[in-house]
Amino acid sequence: MLDVAAEAWSNDWAWGLPLIVLTVLVHAFGLVEIRDRVVLELPIVLRARRSSMVLALLMVVSVLLLTVLHAVEAFAWAGAYVALGARPDIASAMLYSLSAMTSYGHADVFLAKHWQLMGAIEALNGMMLFGLSTAFLFAVLREHWPTRLRR
């Protein structure tokens, strides 16, 4: 019995670790693109810097793009769940993936028994990704905080 669990867990790690690496790389390069194409360019296009309006627009666009980025990463996990037979369809796999990635945990959707460790591995991945997103948003706030509001 213990050998079966160890084999199943090793499969979870064998699939989970590459997914972590993939999604962190996608996230990092996505953040670079958002910075280069939105955060650095938008103030130039608007001919304004350090204003409340520019900051608000930067935050709205950044948050929307980060949400898309997180959805793409959750979709990668969901695709793996379907391909591995851990979930029968992409809709339930995506619901499970978003629930695991955000550590929400209230969706009444579960992985096949021998793939359940992957859910915890995805939650670990979600913590990394949301940490990167939080750091990115803080950097945008810090760099573009309106001058008149600084002390």
mmCIF file of C-alpha atoms in Angstrom:
data_model
loop_
_atom_site.group_PDB
_atom_site.id
_atom_site.type_symbol
_atom_site.label_atom_id
_atom_site.label_comp_id
_atom_site.label_asym_id
_atom_site.label_seq_id
_atom_site.Cartn_x
_atom_site.Cartn_y
_atom_site.Cartn_z
ATOM 1 C CA MET A 1 0.000 0.000 0.000
ATOM 2 C CA LEU A 2 2.797 2.405 0.877
ATOM 3 C CA ASP A 3 4.582 1.698 -2.425
ATOM 4 C CA VAL A 4 1.432 2.613 -4.377
ATOM 5 C CA ALA A 5 1.142 5.946 -2.513
ATOM 6 C CA ALA A 6 4.844 6.693 -3.006
ATOM 7 C CA GLU A 7 4.576 5.980 -6.735
ATOM 8 C CA ALA A 8 1.460 8.140 -7.070
ATOM 9 C CA TRP A 9 3.099 10.993 -5.156
ATOM 10 C CA SER A 10 6.236 10.774 -7.271
ATOM 11 C CA ASN A 11 4.012 11.135 -10.361
ATOM 12 C CA ASP A 12 2.376 14.207 -8.817
ATOM 13 C CA TRP A 13 5.782 15.787 -8.245
ATOM 14 C CA ALA A 14 7.003 14.713 -11.695
ATOM 15 C CA TRP A 15 4.132 16.644 -13.281
ATOM 16 C CA GLY A 16 3.815 19.403 -10.687
ATOM 17 C CA LEU A 17 7.409 20.654 -10.636
ATOM 18 C CA PRO A 18 7.639 21.278 -14.403
ATOM 19 C CA LEU A 19 4.260 23.057 -14.241
ATOM 20 C CA ILE A 20 5.580 25.278 -11.451
ATOM 21 C CA VAL A 21 8.679 26.134 -13.484
ATOM 22 C CA LEU A 22 6.609 26.743 -16.629
ATOM 23 C CA THR A 23 4.052 28.985 -14.937
ATOM 24 C CA VAL A 24 6.658 30.988 -13.020
ATOM 25 C CA LEU A 25 8.571 31.580 -16.269
ATOM 26 C CA VAL A 26 5.375 32.576 -18.092
ATOM 27 C CA HIS A 27 4.511 34.886 -15.201
ATOM 28 C CA ALA A 28 7.952 36.493 -15.067
ATOM 29 C CA PHE A 29 8.046 37.141 -18.812
ATOM 30 C CA GLY A 30 4.423 38.317 -18.688
ATOM 31 C CA LEU A 31 5.327 40.830 -15.982
ATOM 32 C CA VAL A 32 8.235 42.094 -18.092
ATOM 33 C CA GLU A 33 5.879 42.583 -21.054
ATOM 34 C CA ILE A 34 3.296 44.394 -18.911
ATOM 35 C CA ARG A 35 6.022 46.649 -17.519
ATOM 36 C CA ASP A 36 7.549 47.383 -20.926
ATOM 37 C CA ARG A 37 4.329 47.827 -22.899
ATOM 38 C CA VAL A 38 2.017 49.351 -20.285
ATOM 39 C CA VAL A 39 3.744 50.697 -17.189
ATOM 40 C CA LEU A 40 6.608 52.396 -19.020
ATOM 41 C CA GLU A 41 4.728 53.432 -22.180
ATOM 42 C CA LEU A 42 1.341 54.615 -20.909
ATOM 43 C CA PRO A 43 2.644 57.699 -19.035
ATOM 44 C CA ILE A 44 4.590 58.712 -22.169
ATOM 45 C CA VAL A 45 1.562 58.284 -24.442
ATOM 46 C CA LEU A 46 -0.620 60.280 -22.020
ATOM 47 C CA ARG A 47 2.130 62.888 -21.574
ATOM 48 C CA ALA A 48 1.578 62.735 -17.857
ATOM 49 C CA ARG A 49 3.588 61.269 -15.025
ATOM 50 C CA ARG A 50 2.834 60.829 -11.357
ATOM 51 C CA SER A 51 -0.773 61.885 -11.538
ATOM 52 C CA SER A 52 -3.714 60.175 -9.872
ATOM 53 C CA MET A 53 -5.321 59.522 -13.254
ATOM 54 C CA VAL A 54 -2.204 57.853 -14.678
ATOM 55 C CA LEU A 55 -1.781 55.749 -11.542
ATOM 56 C CA ALA A 56 -5.433 54.665 -11.657
ATOM 57 C CA LEU A 57 -5.191 53.753 -15.338
ATOM 58 C CA LEU A 58 -1.915 51.873 -14.811
ATOM 59 C CA MET A 59 -3.426 49.893 -11.943
ATOM 60 C CA VAL A 60 -6.614 49.029 -13.854
ATOM 61 C CA VAL A 61 -4.745 47.850 -16.950
ATOM 62 C CA SER A 62 -2.103 46.016 -14.892
ATOM 63 C CA VAL A 63 -4.689 44.212 -12.754
ATOM 64 C CA LEU A 64 -6.699 43.160 -15.812
ATOM 65 C CA LEU A 65 -3.589 41.837 -17.562
ATOM 66 C CA LEU A 66 -2.418 40.060 -14.391
ATOM 67 C CA THR A 67 -5.824 38.409 -14.118
ATOM 68 C CA VAL A 68 -5.501 37.137 -17.693
ATOM 69 C CA LEU A 69 -1.982 35.918 -16.908
ATOM 70 C CA HIS A 70 -3.201 33.998 -13.845
ATOM 71 C CA ALA A 71 -6.063 32.516 -15.904
ATOM 72 C CA VAL A 72 -3.615 31.298 -18.564
ATOM 73 C CA GLU A 73 -1.493 29.666 -15.865
ATOM 74 C CA ALA A 74 -4.529 28.041 -14.244
ATOM 75 C CA PHE A 75 -5.516 26.774 -17.691
ATOM 76 C CA ALA A 76 -2.109 25.077 -18.028
ATOM 77 C CA TRP A 77 -2.773 23.185 -14.790
ATOM 78 C CA ALA A 78 -6.342 22.400 -15.884
ATOM 79 C CA GLY A 79 -5.051 21.011 -19.179
ATOM 80 C CA ALA A 80 -2.650 18.774 -17.276
ATOM 81 C CA TYR A 81 -5.481 17.531 -15.045
ATOM 82 C CA VAL A 82 -7.560 16.541 -18.074
ATOM 83 C CA ALA A 83 -4.593 15.000 -19.916
ATOM 84 C CA LEU A 84 -3.699 12.920 -16.840
ATOM 85 C CA GLY A 85 -7.282 11.821 -16.234
ATOM 86 C CA ALA A 86 -7.434 13.605 -12.878
ATOM 87 C CA ARG A 87 -10.549 15.522 -14.069
ATOM 88 C CA PRO A 88 -12.917 14.439 -16.852
ATOM 89 C CA ASP A 89 -13.418 17.803 -18.602
ATOM 90 C CA ILE A 90 -11.776 21.198 -18.991
ATOM 91 C CA ALA A 91 -14.586 23.124 -17.236
ATOM 92 C CA SER A 92 -14.339 21.164 -13.982
ATOM 93 C CA ALA A 93 -10.541 21.082 -14.290
ATOM 94 C CA MET A 94 -10.440 24.886 -14.621
ATOM 95 C CA LEU A 95 -12.740 25.314 -11.623
ATOM 96 C CA TYR A 96 -10.536 22.987 -9.594
ATOM 97 C CA SER A 97 -7.373 24.709 -10.813
ATOM 98 C CA LEU A 98 -8.557 28.210 -9.885
ATOM 99 C CA SER A 99 -9.730 26.914 -6.527
ATOM 100 C CA ALA A 100 -6.356 25.290 -5.825
ATOM 101 C CA MET A 101 -4.260 28.160 -7.188
ATOM 102 C CA THR A 102 -6.053 30.726 -5.049
ATOM 103 C CA SER A 103 -6.318 28.379 -2.051
ATOM 104 C CA TYR A 104 -10.054 29.090 -2.141
ATOM 105 C CA GLY A 105 -10.854 25.429 -1.620
ATOM 106 C CA HIS A 106 -14.644 25.715 -1.529
ATOM 107 C CA ALA A 107 -15.439 24.312 -4.960
ATOM 108 C CA ASP A 108 -17.051 20.900 -4.643
ATOM 109 C CA VAL A 109 -14.664 19.499 -7.254
ATOM 110 C CA PHE A 110 -11.877 17.041 -6.490
ATOM 111 C CA LEU A 111 -9.029 15.370 -8.331
ATOM 112 C CA ALA A 112 -8.826 11.632 -8.852
ATOM 113 C CA LYS A 113 -7.418 10.084 -5.669
ATOM 114 C CA HIS A 114 -3.870 9.422 -6.880
ATOM 115 C CA TRP A 115 -3.540 12.997 -8.276
ATOM 116 C CA GLN A 116 -4.665 14.860 -5.158
ATOM 117 C CA LEU A 117 -1.161 15.923 -4.146
ATOM 118 C CA MET A 118 -1.016 17.958 -7.357
ATOM 119 C CA GLY A 119 -3.684 20.238 -5.899
ATOM 120 C CA ALA A 120 -1.407 21.095 -2.990
ATOM 121 C CA ILE A 121 1.502 21.546 -5.391
ATOM 122 C CA GLU A 122 -0.635 23.940 -7.451
ATOM 123 C CA ALA A 123 -1.535 25.869 -4.284
ATOM 124 C CA LEU A 124 2.212 26.260 -3.629
ATOM 125 C CA ASN A 125 2.580 27.511 -7.202
ATOM 126 C CA GLY A 126 -0.291 29.954 -6.692
ATOM 127 C CA MET A 127 1.426 31.439 -3.649
ATOM 128 C CA MET A 128 4.532 32.068 -5.751
ATOM 129 C CA LEU A 129 2.570 33.592 -8.626
ATOM 130 C CA PHE A 130 0.421 35.825 -6.431
ATOM 131 C CA GLY A 131 3.538 36.904 -4.541
ATOM 132 C CA LEU A 132 5.138 37.975 -7.822
ATOM 133 C CA SER A 133 1.951 39.814 -8.812
ATOM 134 C CA THR A 134 1.779 41.592 -5.459
ATOM 135 C CA ALA A 135 5.414 42.678 -5.717
ATOM 136 C CA PHE A 136 4.781 43.923 -9.254
ATOM 137 C CA LEU A 137 1.725 45.970 -8.265
ATOM 138 C CA PHE A 138 3.600 47.446 -5.310
ATOM 139 C CA ALA A 139 6.453 48.464 -7.640
ATOM 140 C CA VAL A 140 3.959 50.162 -9.988
ATOM 141 C CA LEU A 141 2.397 52.009 -7.057
ATOM 142 C CA ARG A 142 5.762 53.048 -5.692
ATOM 143 C CA GLU A 143 7.089 54.283 -9.026
ATOM 144 C CA HIS A 144 3.960 56.125 -10.156
ATOM 145 C CA TRP A 145 2.553 57.461 -6.893
ATOM 146 C CA PRO A 146 1.438 61.044 -7.580
ATOM 147 C CA THR A 147 4.086 63.573 -6.545
ATOM 148 C CA ARG A 148 1.658 65.793 -4.658
ATOM 149 C CA LEU A 149 0.681 62.868 -2.453
ATOM 150 C CA ARG A 150 4.281 62.107 -1.456
ATOM 151 C CA ARG A 151 5.679 63.413 1.799
#
